[in-house]
Amino acid sequence: MYRTHTCGELTINNKDQIVTLAGWVQTVRKFGAITFVDLRDRYGITQLLFGENLNKQLDEQPLGREFVLQATGVVNERSNKNKNILTGEIEINVTEFKILNKSAVPPFTIQNNTDGGDDLRMKYRYLDLRRNIIKQNLQLRYAVNRSARNYLHEQGFMDIETPFLIKSTPEGARDFVVPSRMNAGEFYALPQSPQTFKQLLMVSGYDRYYQIVKCFRDEDLRADRQPEFTQIDCEMAFVEQEDILQMFEGLIKRIFKDVKGIDYSESVERMSWEDAMWNYGNDKPDIRFEMKISNLKVQNQNYFEPFAETEFGVFKNAETIVAICVPNAAEYSRKQTDELIEWVKRPQIGMAGLAFVKLNNDGTIKSSFDKFFNEGQLKELASFCNAKTNDLILILAGREERTRKAMSELRLEMAKRLGLRKDDEYKLLWVLDFPLFEYDEEFNRWVARHHPFTSPKPQDIETMINNNPVIEVAEKYLDHPYSKIKANAYDIVLNGNEIGGGSVRIYQRELQEKMFAALGMSKEEAQHKFGFLLGAFEYGAPPHGGIAFGFDRLCAILGGSESIRDFIAFPKNNSGRDVMLDAPSTIDEKQLEELNINITKRN
Amino acid sequence: MYRTHTCGELTINNKDQIVTLAGWVQTVRKFGAITFVDLRDRYGITQLLFGENLNKQLDEQPLGREFVLQATGVVNERSNKNKNILTGEIEINVTEFKILNKSAVPPFTIQNNTDGGDDLRMKYRYLDLRRNIIKQNLQLRYAVNRSARNYLHEQGFMDIETPFLIKSTPEGARDFVVPSRMNAGEFYALPQSPQTFKQLLMVSGYDRYYQIVKCFRDEDLRADRQPEFTQIDCEMAFVEQEDILQMFEGLIKRIFKDVKGIDYSESVERMSWEDAMWNYGNDKPDIRFEMKISNLKVQNQNYFEPFAETEFGVFKNAETIVAICVPNAAEYSRKQTDELIEWVKRPQIGMAGLAFVKLNNDGTIKSSFDKFFNEGQLKELASFCNAKTNDLILILAGREERTRKAMSELRLEMAKRLGLRKDDEYKLLWVLDFPLFEYDEEFNRWVARHHPFTSPKPQDIETMINNNPVIEVAEKYLDHPYSKIKANAYDIVLNGNEIGGGSVRIYQRELQEKMFAALGMSKEEAQHKFGFLLGAFEYGAPPHGGIAFGFDRLCAILGGSESIRDFIAFPKNNSGRDVMLDAPSTIDEKQLEELNINITKRN
């Protein structure tokens, strides 16, 4: 051992002990004949005091930032105590030291507020990882990992490893593939998730499975997407949806307790997907605050009667008109409302404009469309929206989908401005009863909203089995019985972020075949891709279901961050590159030859 | 929930309770008007009794093997008790039942002794996994996983995930590679181990790291090798070899305790690599029994003088002559010794013959080469080999390497025949002081015996730095100073199987560069492949070292099996194929196009 203690554990109780520490030089401060060094390791920082007697050695072997140092000395009480750190009452009066390794001057400061930009920090990730803030993130990640494993273990779940070199069955996202040297012209795929394997494990009788496992998706990367990411992947047999919800809200509550010290004792709220869309314009609403959407007109149906006969063109011609009431914002100035109008006009939001109504403190009411509405009508509108005195009603009008989405964004933005999205408040929500299918305009066919293994609600199975999935008239897809089928699927949402999702699965071969057919797969294709699963369903598949949590995102939210990258030890950038390794990179011709492949285009 | 209890938990204490079970039909036995069904799940088997009142329903819905059944009834005391299982005192008097899913007749019996062959079982792995014996293997695997994590957690290790899409740096084994769609002509590689990442984590200050992680090697598969396999991967900073040995024999002892209930309280034996080779002919000796090798003549040097002048050609011309004393085998018949001779002549062993000396009970001594040696000389030989009365001395002669290896095999074979390799006995051994380099005849250069990051012994660092690695005369490679350099490397051996290995690492840039040069890497190549690591060593790398355990093999040995395959949920066959999935397989032309590659040869 190079040390007797870590840099985070010595206190006044160790006074007069002779100790040896090893770590990195955080700072060197020289005061006349004596030198102070802050020595840092994973556990903390301890102050070293080098007296006059060591000056000669220090001259010959000067210390620099990030040098690796071993120092032996006596624990002394400090005259100048630092109450902020555990070791702040003591210092080590060094009697001997040894430089274990030198360091060049680091390209950025190893501090929470570093002067290093993103690219530099990624290139020197091994230095970036030394910063306390990143260390805390990885420690939090490990705490979540540990907590999840403990809970699942206590609940009888078994960690069972599933393979990484599997078969390519692209459905939705693209697979990463791996050429097989021993089987020329053939490829493995890296799993997008262990979905089919965990289902097979249920067929095999391992009724509670979990894994914290890497998954891979070769997608065009958006900010904060990684080509490899980690899931907490779980599956249970002989359960119904209710059992699964109970089990896994228990998991998240346990993580809150273990990692954040929070007792989340209230039961988790639930909301149907339809209600979420209707009231929040979003399938993952942040319910830390209210500000529900008022649906004045939806897909040309007037819910607020006075709008039916308005001469105000914006409202008259709009497919959908929705509003929110922003509390205590009636005194917004013209400048402020103008700024909000600009905000909704940005391309990310894409609205033509924003209408508003102010319910002033003095009882008057004022709108941006006073020309077309009298005070009585405005009061009626305020009443319809459940607005209160001092509220600012914001109204968007336009095409249904875009308008609803824009209102959802506006709602979040206003909440942020009002400080309603509190960092230290955590609100979980189950969103239930998703549609089983989504309509794919490009190919005029159905796609699975969750994935092809999700079961319809029991009462919708007949509808699914007894109808032809083909959509005769594209425009009338909403009339097709399949558009009404609800899935036994659920998402768990934390503060407006989807942290997990799952479903009760299909376990009957006939229904699974119907599902594949509904998605436009021929019998041959279904057999080629998923023959093993259809086969398994012939030999006694039990009812089962599960869930997968996005582990990176869960950690980021618990760590109070929007970005997952700082919760991953070695992340990739937005082009899928590891800039530290310089990967991907070219490989030898010999390797290509052995793999029986050629490159057709190079960057 | 489809059940109130599992099939493994009801006892006489639950008598008269109304319960619901769900599981698989193991057997159906009809006795007149009543029917017995054994219902099976992950937890056990419970007997169901269907009375006369259910006969009509049973006729309409007959039960078959592996049907998924839900049954409700009353817990009754059995008249005919089965003491072998926990639930053997009770049965369920079924009042209602529901077939949750039917099953086709399985292609093999779901029993420990199944009638299914290997190929069939692999194809229907989801059924094979139902067999109790496989379930126990996976449960043991999970128990080892859990035990290792608990120990490492308590010792302050952090599980930190390292990336799977990394850079190809083939050194030793071949990499699996992954074409990058977004970076045309470039490839990721799948990690052969997280070696460089865990070292970077040490540089970053995470001084105790672990991971239970998949690794990948694209090697020509031998029996019992898998292209993807799992390691318990660990690394520590500010430690010396001794600290690492202590820490990780503690890990294995903890696993023994948690998984097998064994208190392995004695300290783990240690042996140098040279002693292991000299005494056992093997760098992973099984030390559950003695039978050490007697070195009569080694590389033409006579240690047993009388052989120096023998006229017996086999001995006279042999480079090496080694012997073992097999206890209590002097009465081996001619037939038995002939059979042993055939055994060593098999191509796997490849010896020309076997000589023997019998030390009979009556004090006489008899050899297969009596013509050339008198009784006095034979007695001298027996004494040299420390043979006792009733021992059978077996002697092999030939080329050093082959002969030593053959003797090692013969030693294990004789021990097996004598019952000295006991299934329930566990003996750990550290093998230490490996050579740092091995000689590569083909390219007349050095290769790293462990890997290029292993540190030489401190006293050998000078030798390494100050000598030119080039071997001037191929035949005289043993005269090169590098052949004498010992590594700070260690293997841990369990019952003759290497279950883990590691080393203290190089952490100085200069030494690491010398190592790359010694392995024939140009500066440019070293920089291209490992520039990130050399870079990291410039910014304060601490002394560090670690170990990796072969998790699959460790589980197999603890489970008393020679084969790792039955300890992996979804293994691949010897051609690297997953026959259940039928992977690898062809992929779409569109996929190839997007990846900018062509296939040059198909199977």
Coordinates of C-alpha atoms in Angstrom, one line a residue, chain A residues 1-3 6 22-24 41-43 66-69 100-107 124-127 129-131 134-136 138-139 141-142 145-146 149-150 152-154 156-168 170 174-188 190 196-197 200-210 212 214 216 218-221 227-228 230 236-240 243 507-508 528 532 535-543 551-552 569-570 572 574-578 580-588 591-603, chain B residues 1-3 6 22-24 41-43 66-69 100-107 124-127 129-131 134-136 138-139 141-142 145-146 149-150 152-154 156-168 170 174-188 190 196-197 200-210 212 214 216 218-221 227-228 230 236-240 243 507-508 528 532 535-543 551-552 569-570 572 574-578 580-588 591-603:
Chain A
M1 CA 0.0 0.0 0.0
Y2 CA 1.2 3.5 -0.9
R3 CA -0.9 5.0 1.9
T6 CA -7.2 8.4 2.1
A22 CA -1.0 9.5 -1.7
G23 CA -2.9 11.6 -4.3
W24 CA -2.7 14.5 -6.7
D41 CA -7.9 11.8 -4.1
R42 CA -11.3 10.2 -4.8
Y43 CA -12.2 10.7 -1.2
E66 CA -1.6 17.1 -10.8
F67 CA 1.7 15.6 -9.7
V68 CA 1.2 12.3 -8.0
L69 CA 2.6 12.6 -4.5
L100 CA 5.3 9.0 -7.7
N101 CA 4.8 10.6 -11.0
K102 CA 5.0 14.0 -12.6
S103 CA 2.4 15.8 -14.6
A104 CA 2.6 18.1 -17.6
V105 CA 0.5 21.2 -17.1
P106 CA -3.1 20.1 -17.7
P107 CA -4.9 21.6 -20.7
Y124 CA -8.8 14.6 -22.3
R125 CA -11.7 12.8 -20.7
Y126 CA -9.3 11.1 -18.2
L127 CA -8.6 14.6 -16.8
L129 CA -13.1 12.7 -14.9
R130 CA -10.9 14.1 -12.1
R131 CA -13.2 17.1 -11.6
I134 CA -18.1 14.6 -12.7
K135 CA -16.9 12.3 -9.9
Q136 CA -20.2 13.1 -8.1
L138 CA -20.5 8.8 -11.5
Q139 CA -20.9 8.1 -7.8
R141 CA -24.7 6.6 -11.1
Y142 CA -23.2 3.8 -9.1
N145 CA -27.1 1.0 -9.9
R146 CA -26.6 -0.4 -6.5
R149 CA -29.9 -4.1 -7.9
N150 CA -30.7 -4.4 -4.2
L152 CA -34.7 -6.1 -7.5
H153 CA -32.7 -8.8 -5.7
E154 CA -35.0 -8.5 -2.6
G156 CA -36.7 -12.1 -6.3
F157 CA -35.4 -10.9 -9.6
M158 CA -32.4 -12.6 -11.2
D159 CA -29.7 -10.9 -13.2
I160 CA -29.4 -13.0 -16.3
E161 CA -27.0 -12.0 -19.1
T162 CA -28.3 -12.0 -22.6
P163 CA -26.1 -12.1 -25.7
F164 CA -24.6 -9.1 -27.5
L165 CA -23.9 -10.8 -30.8
I166 CA -27.4 -11.5 -32.1
K167 CA -29.5 -11.4 -35.2
S168 CA -30.3 -8.3 -37.2
P170 CA -34.3 -3.9 -37.9
R174 CA -31.1 0.8 -37.4
D175 CA -28.9 -2.0 -36.0
F176 CA -25.2 -1.8 -35.6
V177 CA -23.9 -4.9 -37.3
V178 CA -20.7 -7.0 -36.9
P179 CA -19.3 -9.0 -39.8
S180 CA -18.7 -12.6 -39.0
R181 CA -15.3 -13.8 -40.1
M182 CA -16.2 -17.5 -39.7
N183 CA -19.4 -17.2 -41.6
A184 CA -18.5 -15.2 -44.8
G185 CA -21.2 -12.7 -45.9
E186 CA -23.1 -13.0 -42.6
F187 CA -23.4 -10.5 -39.8
Y188 CA -24.3 -10.4 -36.2
L190 CA -25.8 -5.6 -31.5
T196 CA -37.0 -11.0 -27.2
F197 CA -34.4 -12.6 -24.9
L200 CA -37.8 -16.1 -23.9
L201 CA -36.6 -16.2 -20.3
M202 CA -40.3 -15.8 -19.3
V203 CA -41.2 -18.7 -21.5
S204 CA -38.3 -20.6 -19.8
G205 CA -39.8 -20.0 -16.4
Y206 CA -37.4 -17.4 -15.0
D207 CA -40.3 -15.3 -13.8
R208 CA -38.4 -12.3 -12.5
Y209 CA -35.5 -11.1 -14.7
Y210 CA -33.5 -8.0 -14.7
I212 CA -28.5 -3.4 -16.3
K214 CA -25.8 -1.8 -22.7
F216 CA -27.1 0.0 -29.2
D218 CA -27.4 3.3 -35.0
E219 CA -29.5 6.4 -35.3
D220 CA -28.7 9.9 -36.6
L221 CA -27.6 11.4 -33.3
P227 CA -25.2 5.2 -29.9
E228 CA -24.6 3.0 -26.9
T230 CA -27.7 1.6 -20.7
M236 CA -42.0 -10.6 -14.9
A237 CA -44.3 -13.5 -15.6
F238 CA -47.8 -14.4 -14.3
V239 CA -48.5 -10.7 -13.7
E240 CA -51.0 -8.1 -14.9
D243 CA -48.6 -5.8 -10.6
Y507 CA -47.9 -14.4 -25.4
Q508 CA -50.2 -16.1 -27.9
H528 CA -37.2 -15.4 -40.7
F532 CA -37.6 -18.4 -32.6
G535 CA -41.7 -21.1 -31.9
A536 CA -41.3 -20.4 -28.2
F537 CA -45.0 -19.3 -28.0
E538 CA -46.0 -22.8 -29.1
Y539 CA -44.5 -24.5 -26.0
G540 CA -46.3 -22.9 -23.1
A541 CA -45.6 -19.2 -22.9
P542 CA -47.0 -17.6 -19.7
P543 CA -48.6 -14.2 -19.5
F551 CA -30.5 4.4 -16.9
D552 CA -28.4 7.3 -18.3
A569 CA -17.7 7.8 -18.0
F570 CA -16.6 7.7 -21.6
K572 CA -19.3 9.8 -27.5
N574 CA -22.8 14.1 -31.4
S575 CA -21.2 12.5 -34.4
G576 CA -20.9 9.2 -32.5
R577 CA -17.1 9.7 -32.2
D578 CA -15.0 9.0 -29.1
M580 CA -10.3 10.6 -26.8
L581 CA -9.7 7.3 -28.6
D582 CA -10.2 8.7 -32.0
A583 CA -12.8 6.0 -32.8
P584 CA -14.2 4.9 -35.1
S585 CA -11.1 4.6 -37.2
T586 CA -9.8 2.8 -40.2
I587 CA -8.8 -0.8 -39.9
D588 CA -6.1 -2.9 -41.7
Q591 CA -8.8 -7.3 -41.2
L592 CA -11.1 -6.4 -44.1
E593 CA -9.9 -9.3 -46.1
E594 CA -10.5 -11.8 -43.3
L595 CA -14.0 -10.4 -42.9
N596 CA -14.7 -10.8 -46.6
I597 CA -15.8 -7.2 -47.0
N598 CA -14.8 -4.2 -49.1
I599 CA -15.2 -0.5 -48.4
T600 CA -17.2 1.2 -51.1
K601 CA -16.8 4.8 -49.9
R602 CA -14.4 6.5 -47.5
N603 CA -14.8 9.8 -45.7
Chain B
M1 CA -51.3 -11.5 -10.2
Y2 CA -52.1 -14.9 -11.6
R3 CA -51.2 -16.6 -8.3
T6 CA -45.4 -20.1 -6.0
A22 CA -49.7 -20.9 -11.9
G23 CA -47.0 -22.9 -13.7
W24 CA -46.2 -25.6 -16.1
D41 CA -42.4 -23.1 -11.7
R42 CA -39.0 -21.5 -11.0
Y43 CA -39.4 -22.3 -7.3
E66 CA -45.8 -28.0 -20.5
F67 CA -49.2 -26.5 -20.7
V68 CA -49.4 -23.3 -18.6
L69 CA -52.0 -23.8 -16.0
L100 CA -53.4 -20.0 -19.7
N101 CA -51.6 -21.4 -22.7
K102 CA -51.3 -24.7 -24.5
S103 CA -48.1 -26.4 -25.5
A104 CA -47.1 -28.6 -28.4
V105 CA -45.3 -31.7 -27.4
P106 CA -41.7 -30.6 -26.5
P107 CA -39.0 -31.9 -28.8
Y124 CA -34.8 -24.9 -28.4
R125 CA -32.7 -23.3 -25.7
Y126 CA -35.9 -21.7 -24.2
L127 CA -37.1 -25.2 -23.4
L129 CA -33.5 -23.5 -19.8
R130 CA -36.6 -25.0 -18.2
R131 CA -34.6 -28.0 -17.0
I134 CA -29.7 -25.5 -16.1
K135 CA -31.8 -23.4 -13.8
Q136 CA -29.5 -24.3 -10.9
L138 CA -28.0 -19.8 -13.8
Q139 CA -29.0 -19.4 -10.2
R141 CA -24.2 -17.7 -11.7
Y142 CA -26.4 -15.0 -10.3
N145 CA -22.5 -12.2 -9.4
R146 CA -24.3 -11.0 -6.3
R149 CA -20.7 -7.2 -6.2
N150 CA -21.3 -7.2 -2.5
L152 CA -16.3 -5.3 -4.0
H153 CA -18.9 -2.7 -2.9
E154 CA -18.0 -3.3 0.8
G156 CA -15.0 0.6 -1.8
F157 CA -15.0 -0.5 -5.4
M158 CA -17.2 1.4 -7.8
D159 CA -19.0 -0.2 -10.8
I160 CA -18.1 2.1 -13.7
E161 CA -19.3 1.2 -17.2
T162 CA -16.8 1.4 -20.0
P163 CA -17.7 1.7 -23.7
F164 CA -18.4 -1.1 -26.1
L165 CA -17.9 0.8 -29.3
I166 CA -14.2 1.5 -29.1
K167 CA -11.1 1.6 -31.3
S168 CA -9.6 -1.5 -33.0
P170 CA -5.6 -5.8 -32.4
R174 CA -8.6 -10.5 -33.4
D175 CA -11.2 -7.8 -32.8
F176 CA -14.8 -7.9 -33.8
V177 CA -15.4 -4.7 -35.7
V178 CA -18.5 -2.6 -36.3
P179 CA -18.8 -0.5 -39.5
S180 CA -19.7 3.1 -38.8
R181 CA -22.5 4.4 -41.0
M182 CA -21.9 8.0 -40.1
N183 CA -18.1 7.7 -40.6
A184 CA -17.8 6.0 -44.0
G185 CA -14.9 3.6 -44.2
E186 CA -14.3 3.6 -40.5
F187 CA -15.0 1.0 -37.9
Y188 CA -15.5 0.6 -34.2
L190 CA -15.8 -4.4 -29.6
T196 CA -7.1 0.6 -21.2
F197 CA -10.3 2.1 -19.8
L200 CA -7.5 5.5 -17.5
L201 CA -10.0 5.4 -14.6
M202 CA -7.0 5.0 -12.3
V203 CA -5.4 8.0 -13.9
S204 CA -8.6 9.8 -13.3
G205 CA -8.5 8.9 -9.6
Y206 CA -11.2 6.3 -9.3
D207 CA -8.9 4.1 -7.2
R208 CA -11.1 1.1 -6.9
Y209 CA -13.0 0.1 -10.1
Y210 CA -14.9 -3.0 -11.0
I212 CA -18.9 -7.5 -14.6
K214 CA -19.0 -8.7 -21.6
F216 CA -15.4 -10.1 -27.3
D218 CA -12.9 -13.2 -32.7
E219 CA -10.8 -16.3 -32.4
D220 CA -11.1 -19.6 -34.1
L221 CA -13.3 -21.3 -31.5
P227 CA -16.8 -15.3 -28.9
E228 CA -18.5 -13.3 -26.2
T230 CA -17.9 -12.3 -19.2
M236 CA -6.9 -0.5 -7.9
A237 CA -4.5 2.4 -7.6
F238 CA -1.8 3.1 -5.0
V239 CA -1.3 -0.6 -4.4
E240 CA 1.5 -3.1 -4.7
D243 CA -2.3 -5.7 -1.8
Y507 CA 2.3 3.8 -15.3
Q508 CA 5.4 5.6 -16.7
H528 CA -1.9 5.8 -33.4
F532 CA -4.6 8.3 -25.5
G535 CA -1.0 10.9 -23.2
A536 CA -2.8 10.0 -19.9
F537 CA 0.5 8.9 -18.5
E538 CA 1.8 12.4 -18.9
Y539 CA -0.7 13.9 -16.5
G540 CA 0.0 12.2 -13.2
A541 CA -0.7 8.5 -13.5
P542 CA -0.6 6.7 -10.2
P543 CA 0.9 3.3 -9.6
F551 CA -16.7 -15.3 -14.9
D552 CA -18.1 -18.1 -17.1
A569 CA -28.2 -18.5 -20.8
F570 CA -27.9 -18.2 -24.6
K572 CA -23.1 -20.0 -29.1
N574 CA -18.4 -24.1 -31.7
S575 CA -18.8 -22.3 -35.0
G576 CA -19.9 -19.1 -33.2
R577 CA -23.5 -19.5 -34.2
D578 CA -26.6 -19.0 -32.2
M580 CA -31.8 -20.7 -31.9
L581 CA -31.7 -17.2 -33.5
D582 CA -30.0 -18.5 -36.6
A583 CA -27.3 -15.8 -36.2
P584 CA -25.1 -14.5 -37.7
S585 CA -27.2 -14.1 -40.9
T586 CA -27.4 -12.1 -44.0
I587 CA -28.5 -8.5 -43.9
D588 CA -30.4 -6.3 -46.4
Q591 CA -28.0 -2.0 -44.8
L592 CA -24.8 -2.7 -46.6
E593 CA -25.2 0.3 -48.8
E594 CA -25.8 2.6 -45.8
L595 CA -22.6 1.2 -44.2
N596 CA -20.6 1.7 -47.3
I597 CA -19.4 -1.8 -47.5
N598 CA -19.6 -4.7 -50.0
I599 CA -19.4 -8.4 -49.4
T600 CA -16.5 -10.0 -51.3
K601 CA -17.3 -13.7 -50.5
R602 CA -20.3 -15.5 -49.3
N603 CA -20.6 -18.9 -47.6

